Amino acid sequence: MGVASVIEKYVFGEPFETGAVVARIETAAGLPAVGTVTADRNGFRFTCTMAPKDIVYGLGEANRGINKRGYEYVSCCTDDGRHSEDVRQLYGAHNFLVIAGKKPVGLFFDYPGVLRFDIGYKRQDILEVSCDTADMALYVIEGESAYDIVKQFRKIIGRSYIPPKFAFGYGQSRYGYKTADDFREVVQKHREAGVPLDMVYMDIDYMERFKDFVPAPEIFPDFPAFVSELRARDIHLVPIVDAGIKTKEGYSVSDEGKEKGYFCKRADGSDFEAAVWPGWTNFPDVLNPEARAWFGGQYGLLTACGIDGFWNDMNEPAMFCSREGLAEAENREALDTAEQEAPLVMAEGLRWLKLFNNPEDYKRFYHNVNGKLVRHDQVHNLYGYNITRGASEGLSKLEPGKRFLLFSRASYIGAHRYGGIWTGDNHSWWSHILLNLKMLPSLNMCGFLYVGADLGGFNADTTRDLLLRWLALGVFTPLMRNHSGNDTRRQEFYQFEGPEDFRHVIGVRYRLLPYLYSEYMKAALHDDMMFKPLAFEYPDDEIAARTEDHLLLGSEVMIAPVYVQNACGRYVYLPEEMMLVKFLPDGTISQEVMPRGVHYIEVGLNEVPLFIRNGKGIPVADPAQSVPELDLSTLKMIGYENASYDRYDDDGVTIPE
Ligand code: GLC
């Protein structure tokens, strides 16, 4: 018999209104029935015991496995490009988890500051969640199963962001494209080789001296004309927008922000300054509704040029150093760095001085929240969220009803309503393909559906086989983007031999796009997950529950990508009979029914495998060079005979009701 679904909200102290939960939930009296809470001058602490076999799901963008048990994690949006196994904090702060056991329970800690999760780390049977202040809103969700709890949680945090259909195409990016011809070359090389492409991303070098929203006039004397030139080839240019606004007289965003008092301020009321790529910058105070609306309006400078997609970066906010931090270091080290136009050149020095993303700097500035000054460190995890919110609200004012491509690096639950996220500066490491895979269901649990990793890896040098294997996972992720750092080996497909392999693998994305789009939209419109752990569909299967390198995609498909170097294939576990489907390099599709159990499947570097669940089928189209070129008259069903599929579709441009 099912357990009644119940969501209870407990309030301790005076929690900051984060806006993560949109449903009205009355505050319950007393203490939660589950666990023990202490909330006092020493902070907040929740503890409960876990049975040996309980699995803990959630935490969205977090390190390690789908089952978070056995380690500790910290919610503190952090710019750190080294996601090794011991790293506890990444760019997102997603404080929702589910303890799946005999009596499953969901917990959402709505708290905007630094929050620590010890999930069986100090003691394997104890979960402890703690922070330094006792102002907390805790939601406790009961339900029939972990999946049921997730669906209830998703209902109270509001509908996930819906991108335009073109955003489901393939995108090429690199930190280092500078000239108009750099971008043209990317497009030309893809089109010449018949490798599909819909988006080219513009990293910080498109800007005039790293000023947000200002394309460098010497590179783009007529930027709108350049945007249209590429649009005529079915390419959307997607510029980056960093959080720090260059401090510079004569730069309208800087002048206006200063004049209107819209930047974050020091205790003495002056504008806080930190060095980022442009040199000294100010941070828009996006926690102040007026300033947020003003910041969102700035996107109009680029939409007026025909831009319809953006990626928001460095919004933890990342900083190389603050004025104060630098002055202190100069005193301490007897240095004289003098005024630098671009402290960027001192980057290594600043790293050495430990000034990078120094938590002390987050105590040096304030937000004006409806007239009340709030010190940044207390609401740190809301900054990237509100940048994205500002962008989204600004864009919908500029062009009401239109979908824009928008994703961010830092986030908090709530941001999922306004944009997607990418998972930041990963490495060209095989282990990061697996990390990418494992994060997908956790992100979906927290509302983030439009997600993806830098395919091929951002840091370190990629290799052809790694890129192909990663693309074969990226084929399934809503955001499919190849992106890399400026000091790494180039990783566009044309840097490697055998373009036909890339044409084929990326082509599979387009063949599956009608299905992937449909599944994305169903998940968004019904507050559901697109990627699920196997246990969510096969709850009684112990092996499925411990299998973390396969995922369910929608209701029809299971994926199990290869993530091991030099492997010719891999072992898979099928929790039921399924059909192995392979998109073969000659364009044909092989289908083979396999019984429940463990199988070794061979997978060539140029093949994309997936499994269709027993009795189901999915539509596939012929490959296309871009999303608008997809020809739906070529759709045919694959999978089990006579299976039907209810395909969702729409114009891909307007926001559905
Ligand atoms: C940050 C971003 C990365 C970008 C770089 C330069 O490291 O995460 O994607 O390429 O900044 O803008």
XYZ file of C-alpha atoms and ligand atoms in Angstrom:
669
model
C 0.000 0.000 0.000
C 1.231 3.445 -0.810
C 2.351 5.918 1.797
C 0.514 9.215 1.792
C 2.607 11.967 0.271
C 3.401 14.653 2.783
C 5.573 17.735 2.556
C 6.314 19.520 5.771
C 8.189 22.731 6.262
C 10.072 23.492 9.468
C 11.494 26.895 10.130
C 14.410 27.671 12.431
C 15.464 31.232 13.201
C 14.791 33.682 10.388
C 15.644 32.034 7.098
C 16.479 34.145 4.078
C 13.791 33.945 1.393
C 15.679 32.240 -1.450
C 12.752 31.769 -3.823
C 13.698 28.132 -4.418
C 10.262 26.854 -3.413
C 7.351 28.417 -5.261
C 4.468 26.419 -3.728
C 2.879 27.785 -0.563
C 3.593 25.439 2.278
C 2.501 26.263 5.804
C 5.106 25.998 8.517
C 4.634 22.925 10.689
C 4.782 23.153 14.451
C 7.409 21.337 16.471
C 10.301 19.325 15.104
C 10.449 16.891 12.189
C 9.620 13.278 12.990
C 12.755 12.184 11.201
C 16.215 12.847 12.620
C 17.358 15.249 15.302
C 17.714 18.981 14.855
C 19.667 21.423 16.922
C 19.460 25.088 16.030
C 21.076 27.621 18.307
C 23.904 30.143 18.602
C 26.352 27.499 17.432
C 24.518 26.981 14.200
C 22.242 24.367 12.705
C 22.700 20.633 12.684
C 20.472 17.864 11.406
C 21.407 14.248 12.067
C 19.743 10.948 11.371
C 20.796 7.350 11.100
C 20.947 5.399 7.880
C 20.382 1.667 7.622
C 23.314 -0.217 6.046
C 21.586 -0.583 2.690
C 19.999 2.855 2.433
C 20.977 4.766 -0.669
C 21.259 8.542 -0.584
C 20.371 10.340 -3.810
C 20.555 13.994 -4.733
C 22.842 17.015 -4.282
C 22.629 17.861 -7.989
C 25.986 19.091 -9.215
C 28.206 17.206 -6.792
C 31.219 14.968 -7.014
C 31.396 11.160 -6.854
C 28.526 8.736 -7.336
C 24.780 8.713 -7.842
C 24.639 7.203 -4.360
C 26.239 9.985 -2.317
C 26.926 7.771 0.687
C 30.398 7.472 2.147
C 31.754 10.961 1.601
C 31.220 14.584 2.513
C 30.123 17.444 0.306
C 29.934 21.175 0.760
C 27.382 23.485 -0.824
C 29.473 26.514 -1.652
C 29.508 27.726 -5.242
C 33.203 27.571 -6.094
C 35.338 28.343 -9.113
C 37.810 25.491 -8.994
C 38.805 23.834 -12.225
C 40.166 20.687 -10.667
C 37.377 18.223 -10.056
C 39.436 15.398 -8.649
C 37.787 12.771 -6.474
C 38.611 14.512 -3.218
C 36.955 17.791 -4.169
C 33.957 18.556 -1.953
C 32.518 21.652 -3.548
C 31.792 22.476 -7.150
C 29.972 25.355 -8.863
C 26.414 24.504 -7.793
C 24.649 24.376 -4.411
C 21.753 21.938 -4.627
C 20.696 21.056 -1.106
C 18.137 18.344 -1.816
C 18.633 14.689 -0.994
C 16.583 11.545 -0.607
C 17.373 8.742 1.786
C 16.013 5.672 0.054
C 15.383 2.856 2.468
C 12.460 1.101 4.065
C 10.774 4.424 4.695
C 12.174 6.845 2.117
C 12.447 10.492 3.031
C 13.399 13.615 1.114
C 15.141 16.589 2.727
C 15.575 20.049 1.278
C 17.721 22.445 3.271
C 16.791 25.848 1.930
C 19.800 27.758 3.122
C 21.821 30.213 1.013
C 25.165 30.075 2.823
C 27.784 27.360 3.115
C 26.211 24.037 4.091
C 28.044 20.787 4.867
C 26.756 17.295 4.163
C 28.447 14.410 5.917
C 26.778 11.380 4.368
C 28.298 8.497 6.260
C 31.798 9.993 6.143
C 32.732 10.296 9.799
C 30.431 7.444 10.743
C 29.034 5.253 8.047
C 25.544 5.068 9.552
C 25.106 8.794 10.260
C 23.947 11.581 8.001
C 24.766 15.030 9.307
C 23.924 18.326 7.663
C 25.279 21.448 9.302
C 25.989 25.138 8.908
C 27.178 28.020 11.019
C 23.946 29.944 11.483
C 20.578 28.635 12.605
C 18.363 30.379 10.044
C 17.029 27.463 8.102
C 13.920 26.344 6.239
C 13.864 22.556 6.167
C 11.419 20.654 3.977
C 10.754 17.024 4.816
C 9.054 14.967 2.134
C 7.567 11.535 2.601
C 6.453 9.316 -0.224
C 6.178 5.826 -1.615
C 9.605 5.737 -3.153
C 12.637 7.886 -3.869
C 11.226 8.625 -7.329
C 7.864 9.662 -5.891
C 9.619 11.999 -3.445
C 11.631 13.565 -6.244
C 8.474 14.208 -8.245
C 6.829 15.874 -5.247
C 9.887 18.017 -4.687
C 9.957 19.040 -8.334
C 6.321 20.154 -8.070
C 7.072 22.622 -5.271
C 10.116 24.224 -6.928
C 8.407 25.136 -10.199
C 8.762 24.203 -13.837
C 12.212 23.749 -15.310
C 13.586 26.046 -17.957
C 12.632 25.338 -21.548
C 15.266 26.184 -24.168
C 14.613 26.825 -27.851
C 14.763 23.755 -30.061
C 17.971 24.836 -31.760
C 19.696 24.478 -28.374
C 19.384 20.705 -28.798
C 21.782 20.837 -31.731
C 25.542 20.436 -31.478
C 27.714 23.367 -30.426
C 31.402 24.070 -30.880
C 33.280 26.261 -28.441
C 36.809 27.093 -27.384
C 38.378 29.656 -25.132
C 40.615 31.333 -27.675
C 38.473 32.028 -30.757
C 39.236 35.659 -31.421
C 38.627 36.913 -34.910
C 35.550 36.791 -37.100
C 37.489 34.390 -39.297
C 38.086 32.051 -36.344
C 34.315 31.660 -36.045
C 33.820 31.420 -39.804
C 36.441 28.696 -39.961
C 34.637 26.600 -37.353
C 31.413 26.825 -39.350
C 33.107 26.214 -42.678
C 34.991 23.138 -41.481
C 31.834 21.572 -40.069
C 29.742 22.305 -43.132
C 32.480 21.112 -45.543
C 32.843 17.797 -43.739
C 29.099 17.377 -43.274
C 29.420 17.417 -39.477
C 26.222 18.935 -38.060
C 26.416 22.200 -36.122
C 23.887 24.687 -34.741
C 25.840 26.848 -32.332
C 29.248 28.439 -32.062
C 30.101 29.879 -28.669
C 31.915 33.163 -28.201
C 34.228 33.135 -25.200
C 35.616 36.283 -23.550
C 37.789 37.291 -26.511
C 34.780 38.549 -28.512
C 34.557 41.475 -26.126
C 36.239 44.822 -26.244
C 38.690 44.597 -23.332
C 36.497 41.983 -21.654
C 33.556 44.343 -21.303
C 30.342 42.342 -21.089
C 27.853 42.941 -23.907
C 30.376 44.883 -26.016
C 31.739 43.060 -29.092
C 35.207 44.373 -29.942
C 34.649 46.927 -32.737
C 38.027 46.253 -34.358
C 37.108 42.561 -34.719
C 33.414 43.034 -35.491
C 32.954 46.434 -37.135
C 29.367 45.417 -37.917
C 28.398 42.805 -35.331
C 24.702 42.511 -36.328
C 25.795 41.814 -39.899
C 28.152 39.106 -38.659
C 25.392 37.534 -36.563
C 23.096 37.466 -39.611
C 25.841 36.110 -41.833
C 26.122 33.047 -39.588
C 22.364 32.787 -39.046
C 22.055 32.482 -42.806
C 24.126 29.308 -42.391
C 21.833 28.081 -39.584
C 24.360 28.985 -36.904
C 23.512 30.732 -33.641
C 26.347 32.649 -32.016
C 26.243 32.300 -28.234
C 28.317 34.915 -26.366
C 29.565 34.538 -22.813
C 28.527 37.017 -20.111
C 30.743 37.215 -17.033
C 29.554 38.440 -13.649
C 32.222 41.128 -13.175
C 31.549 44.425 -14.961
C 34.760 46.198 -15.940
C 35.252 49.377 -13.938
C 35.757 51.912 -16.671
C 34.483 55.386 -17.291
C 32.706 55.662 -20.585
C 31.529 52.025 -20.528
C 27.772 52.456 -20.224
C 27.165 49.392 -18.037
C 29.847 50.508 -15.579
C 28.757 54.150 -15.573
C 25.071 53.344 -15.122
C 25.643 50.689 -12.486
C 27.754 53.111 -10.446
C 25.429 56.030 -10.863
C 22.354 54.062 -9.844
C 24.097 52.288 -6.980
C 23.467 48.870 -8.506
C 26.829 47.272 -7.683
C 27.621 45.315 -4.523
C 28.970 47.608 -1.839
C 31.484 47.570 0.964
C 30.405 48.295 4.541
C 31.348 51.965 4.010
C 28.982 52.255 1.029
C 31.659 52.338 -1.680
C 31.553 49.935 -4.619
C 33.351 46.670 -3.929
C 36.041 45.888 -6.506
C 37.648 42.624 -7.491
C 39.927 41.649 -10.328
C 38.627 39.221 -12.930
C 39.494 38.888 -16.646
C 38.869 42.590 -17.430
C 41.031 43.870 -14.578
C 39.130 45.656 -11.799
C 35.420 44.967 -11.913
C 32.211 45.553 -9.955
C 29.567 42.952 -9.319
C 25.946 43.769 -10.127
C 23.853 43.397 -6.983
C 21.403 40.915 -8.466
C 19.862 40.202 -5.060
C 18.424 43.701 -5.231
C 15.338 43.340 -7.480
C 15.845 46.754 -9.076
C 19.492 46.103 -9.853
C 18.646 42.626 -11.130
C 16.093 44.062 -13.549
C 18.635 46.638 -14.690
C 21.288 43.965 -15.244
C 18.820 41.777 -17.171
C 18.051 44.732 -19.413
C 21.708 44.874 -20.528
C 21.222 41.656 -22.517
C 19.247 43.862 -24.883
C 22.557 45.286 -26.122
C 23.171 41.890 -27.723
C 19.633 40.751 -28.551
C 19.437 43.964 -30.589
C 22.258 42.472 -32.702
C 20.292 39.275 -33.305
C 21.762 37.176 -30.470
C 19.358 34.609 -28.986
C 21.569 32.596 -26.637
C 23.948 33.318 -23.733
C 26.170 31.507 -21.249
C 26.668 33.206 -17.899
C 30.065 32.550 -16.387
C 32.256 33.406 -13.369
C 29.142 33.997 -11.294
C 30.072 32.209 -8.060
C 31.302 35.032 -8.214
C 34.861 34.091 -9.171
C 37.566 36.607 -8.357
C 41.311 36.667 -8.782
C 41.672 39.074 -5.866
C 39.902 41.934 -4.167
C 41.427 45.382 -3.655
C 41.611 44.621 0.060
C 43.099 41.170 -0.428
C 45.782 42.520 -2.723
C 46.654 45.369 -0.345
C 46.963 42.946 2.544
C 49.207 40.648 0.528
C 51.372 43.571 -0.540
C 51.860 44.532 3.089
C 52.502 41.005 4.160
C 54.907 40.157 1.373
C 56.400 43.641 0.989
C 55.324 43.660 -2.657
C 54.395 46.480 -4.952
C 52.166 45.264 -7.724
C 51.163 48.819 -8.684
C 47.912 49.478 -10.471
C 47.457 46.953 -13.229
C 45.058 47.409 -16.090
C 44.790 43.659 -16.357
C 45.697 41.774 -13.185
C 45.239 38.819 -15.444
C 48.942 39.057 -16.197
C 49.593 38.522 -12.533
C 47.379 35.491 -12.424
C 50.089 33.095 -11.388
C 51.349 35.505 -8.765
C 47.870 35.886 -7.332
C 47.434 32.184 -7.197
C 50.695 31.915 -5.325
C 49.551 34.585 -2.893
C 46.379 32.538 -2.357
C 44.184 35.460 -3.302
C 42.107 33.479 -5.802
C 38.505 33.031 -4.744
C 39.422 33.787 -1.167
C 36.402 33.131 1.097
C 37.444 36.177 3.166
C 36.525 38.361 0.203
C 32.924 37.165 0.406
C 32.713 38.924 3.775
C 33.795 42.216 2.281
C 30.687 43.164 0.358
C 26.955 43.506 0.798
C 23.691 43.143 -1.047
C 20.802 45.525 -0.715
C 17.813 43.240 -0.259
C 14.708 45.405 -0.083
C 16.534 48.040 1.885
C 18.322 45.635 4.215
C 22.060 45.104 3.871
C 23.005 41.423 3.719
C 26.640 40.362 3.806
C 27.515 38.305 0.750
C 28.889 35.227 2.523
C 25.490 34.681 4.141
C 23.777 34.392 0.764
C 26.748 33.336 -1.316
C 25.034 30.461 -3.101
C 22.308 32.707 -4.501
C 24.525 34.873 -6.653
C 24.798 32.840 -9.875
C 21.131 31.916 -9.501
C 20.111 35.553 -9.465
C 22.364 36.460 -12.353
C 20.541 33.833 -14.403
C 17.208 34.982 -13.053
C 18.032 38.564 -14.003
C 19.052 37.461 -17.487
C 15.938 35.368 -17.970
C 13.562 38.039 -16.681
C 15.356 40.682 -18.718
C 15.112 38.604 -21.869
C 11.440 37.900 -21.376
C 10.821 41.622 -21.035
C 12.815 42.322 -24.162
C 11.016 39.683 -26.208
C 8.002 38.338 -24.314
C 7.092 34.716 -24.943
C 10.296 33.896 -26.825
C 12.644 31.135 -25.686
C 16.315 32.007 -25.312
C 19.243 29.677 -24.878
C 20.611 30.447 -21.426
C 22.843 28.546 -19.076
C 25.078 29.357 -16.183
C 28.015 28.025 -14.220
C 27.008 28.770 -10.598
C 23.509 27.872 -9.434
C 21.141 27.139 -6.570
C 17.837 25.303 -6.742
C 15.416 27.843 -8.185
C 17.823 28.753 -10.985
C 16.486 25.687 -12.814
C 13.395 27.744 -13.684
C 15.444 30.365 -15.502
C 18.188 28.526 -17.336
C 20.333 25.446 -17.633
C 23.815 24.813 -16.303
C 27.022 23.398 -17.607
C 29.286 21.660 -15.173
C 32.313 23.909 -15.506
C 35.988 23.333 -16.093
C 36.372 19.563 -16.178
C 39.439 17.757 -17.524
C 40.133 15.605 -20.550
C 40.108 12.619 -18.234
C 38.277 9.343 -18.770
C 36.956 9.522 -15.218
C 35.188 12.751 -16.113
C 33.051 11.005 -18.721
C 31.763 8.853 -15.895
C 31.339 11.841 -13.572
C 29.357 13.578 -16.317
C 27.078 10.529 -16.588
C 26.541 10.177 -12.848
C 25.658 13.813 -12.333
C 22.812 13.731 -14.835
C 20.109 12.092 -12.670
C 21.188 14.041 -9.577
C 20.842 17.297 -11.501
C 17.414 16.259 -12.775
C 16.300 15.523 -9.204
C 17.054 19.153 -8.372
C 15.194 20.530 -11.395
C 18.127 21.088 -13.731
C 17.189 19.501 -17.041
C 19.124 21.543 -19.590
C 22.578 20.345 -18.591
C 25.831 19.206 -20.115
C 29.569 18.998 -19.588
C 32.434 20.334 -21.707
C 32.677 17.384 -24.097
C 36.253 16.351 -24.738
C 37.251 18.058 -21.487
C 38.091 21.706 -20.742
C 41.460 21.400 -19.007
C 44.331 19.141 -20.116
C 44.931 17.738 -23.591
C 42.279 15.615 -25.167
C 42.759 12.620 -27.448
C 40.729 11.458 -30.397
C 39.367 8.358 -28.689
C 38.425 10.239 -25.532
C 36.585 12.855 -27.541
C 34.680 10.256 -29.554
C 33.662 8.306 -26.459
C 32.596 11.478 -24.687
C 30.610 12.644 -27.706
C 28.840 9.277 -27.687
C 27.542 10.219 -24.218
C 27.010 13.860 -25.211
C 24.680 12.652 -27.964
C 22.125 12.145 -25.165
C 22.695 15.233 -22.981
C 20.419 18.218 -23.670
C 23.391 20.582 -23.877
C 25.849 19.022 -26.327
C 28.901 21.252 -26.534
C 32.559 20.625 -27.273
C 34.490 23.229 -25.249
C 38.133 23.523 -24.237
C 40.592 25.820 -22.511
C 42.913 28.142 -24.424
C 46.115 26.450 -23.330
C 45.134 22.925 -24.301
C 45.396 20.846 -27.455
C 42.742 21.974 -29.907
C 39.774 19.677 -29.938
C 37.444 20.520 -32.801
C 36.748 17.308 -34.719
C 38.921 18.521 -37.597
C 42.053 18.436 -35.470
C 41.942 14.650 -35.749
C 41.975 12.046 -38.467
C 38.838 10.322 -39.712
C 36.184 13.065 -39.900
C 33.648 10.417 -40.924
C 33.635 9.013 -37.396
C 32.735 12.386 -35.938
C 30.176 13.027 -38.679
C 28.531 9.772 -37.765
C 28.595 10.062 -33.950
C 27.397 13.676 -33.892
C 24.925 12.754 -36.638
C 23.296 10.243 -34.284
C 22.341 13.162 -32.046
C 20.273 14.591 -34.887
C 18.731 11.222 -35.714
C 17.592 10.970 -32.089
C 16.643 14.590 -31.714
C 12.879 14.172 -32.229
C 12.904 11.625 -29.406
C 15.303 13.550 -27.136
C 13.385 16.777 -27.573
C 10.123 15.018 -26.829
C 11.524 13.422 -23.675
C 13.030 16.693 -22.519
C 9.756 18.510 -22.972
C 7.731 15.796 -21.262
C 10.098 15.965 -18.290
C 9.883 19.766 -18.178
C 6.116 19.982 -18.593
C 5.383 17.262 -16.025
C 8.096 18.109 -13.479
C 9.726 14.789 -14.187
C 13.263 13.524 -14.725
C 14.773 12.879 -18.131
C 17.646 10.786 -16.721
C 16.886 8.332 -13.917
C 18.984 5.872 -11.973
C 17.929 2.289 -12.752
C 16.545 1.874 -9.217
C 13.815 4.411 -9.940
C 12.213 2.020 -12.439
C 13.367 -1.328 -11.058
C 12.977 -0.745 -7.312
C 13.178 -4.377 -6.301
C 16.307 -5.158 -8.263
C 19.356 -5.028 -5.963
C 21.862 -5.148 -8.797
C 20.129 -2.342 -10.670
C 20.185 -0.244 -7.503
C 23.992 -0.527 -7.346
C 24.597 -0.025 -11.046
C 25.731 3.559 -11.495
C 27.186 3.588 -14.996
C 23.915 2.995 -16.820
C 21.016 5.453 -16.857
C 17.440 5.399 -17.979
C 16.654 8.083 -20.509
C 12.946 8.871 -20.683
C 10.582 5.927 -20.468
C 11.964 3.931 -23.370
C 15.744 3.957 -23.341
C 18.702 2.858 -21.231
C 22.187 4.178 -21.957
C 25.519 2.658 -20.956
C 28.377 4.535 -22.597
C 31.972 3.344 -22.825
C 34.271 5.428 -20.623
C 37.423 3.310 -20.486
C 40.444 3.976 -22.672
C 41.269 1.313 -25.255
C 38.145 -0.662 -24.376
C 36.497 -2.412 -27.292
C 33.188 -2.486 -25.490
C 31.850 -3.009 -22.007
C 29.769 -5.129 -19.663
C 26.177 -4.095 -19.200
C 23.493 -5.268 -16.829
C 19.986 -5.492 -18.205
C 17.343 -5.449 -15.457
C 14.848 -6.828 -17.972
C 14.936 -8.054 -21.541
C 15.936 -5.177 -23.786
C 16.866 -4.532 -27.371
C 20.451 -3.445 -28.053
C 20.411 -0.815 -30.773
C 23.589 0.326 -32.446
C 23.910 3.223 -34.820
C 26.566 1.855 -37.128
C 29.015 3.984 -39.092
C 27.492 2.991 -42.433
C 24.238 4.656 -41.356
C 22.407 1.409 -40.650
C 20.918 0.506 -37.298
C 21.397 -2.943 -35.782
C 18.857 -4.316 -33.315
C 19.266 -7.365 -31.138
C 17.043 -8.595 -28.338
C 18.985 -9.550 -25.196
C 17.671 -11.336 -22.146
C 17.840 -9.936 -18.633
C 21.322 -10.305 -17.097
C 24.939 -9.371 -17.720
C 26.318 -9.106 -21.245
C 29.518 -7.956 -22.853
C 28.745 -5.679 -25.774
C 31.271 -4.586 -28.346
C 31.229 -0.907 -29.143
C 33.522 0.598 -31.755
C 34.837 4.127 -31.315
C 32.524 5.202 -34.091
C 29.370 3.537 -32.812
C 26.627 4.791 -30.526
C 24.768 2.082 -28.602
C 21.539 2.333 -26.629
C 19.018 -0.113 -25.226
C 15.289 -0.025 -25.827
C 13.211 -1.316 -22.958
C 11.061 -4.365 -23.389
C 8.073 -3.707 -25.631
C 8.986 -0.090 -26.392
C 10.021 1.805 -29.481
C 11.398 5.214 -30.364
C 11.324 7.380 -33.475
C 14.511 8.144 -35.421
C 15.031 10.588 -38.259
C 17.602 10.774 -41.008
C 20.681 12.807 -40.018
C 20.655 16.544 -40.716
C 23.201 19.344 -40.810
C 21.273 21.503 -38.356
C 18.085 21.437 -36.297
C 15.991 23.361 -38.861
C 17.126 20.905 -41.534
C 15.701 17.883 -39.712
C 13.161 16.250 -41.984
C 10.385 14.762 -39.888
C 8.986 12.948 -42.923
C 11.959 10.582 -42.578
C 10.902 9.510 -39.061
C 10.597 5.795 -38.531
C 10.179 3.645 -35.439
C 12.896 1.360 -34.124
C 12.664 -1.087 -31.251
C 10.031 -3.689 -30.513
C 7.558 -4.455 -33.228
C 4.251 -2.629 -33.053
C 5.477 -0.417 -30.215
C 3.984 3.030 -30.318
C 5.467 6.266 -29.063
C 3.650 9.436 -28.167
C 5.959 12.086 -29.540
C 5.694 15.616 -28.174
C 6.538 18.440 -30.529
C 5.965 22.164 -30.829
C 7.366 25.164 -32.669
C 10.477 25.155 -30.470
C 10.449 28.933 -30.263
C 7.575 30.104 -28.074
C 7.290 29.233 -24.398
C 4.484 26.674 -23.992
C 1.561 27.312 -21.614
C 36.010 29.904 -17.164
C 34.891 29.087 -17.789
C 35.333 28.559 -19.122
C 35.783 29.710 -20.007
C 36.872 30.522 -19.327
C 37.232 31.779 -20.095
O 37.079 29.084 -16.835
O 34.460 28.057 -16.958
O 34.296 27.832 -19.734
O 36.255 29.214 -21.223
O 36.435 30.923 -18.039
O 36.137 32.600 -20.253
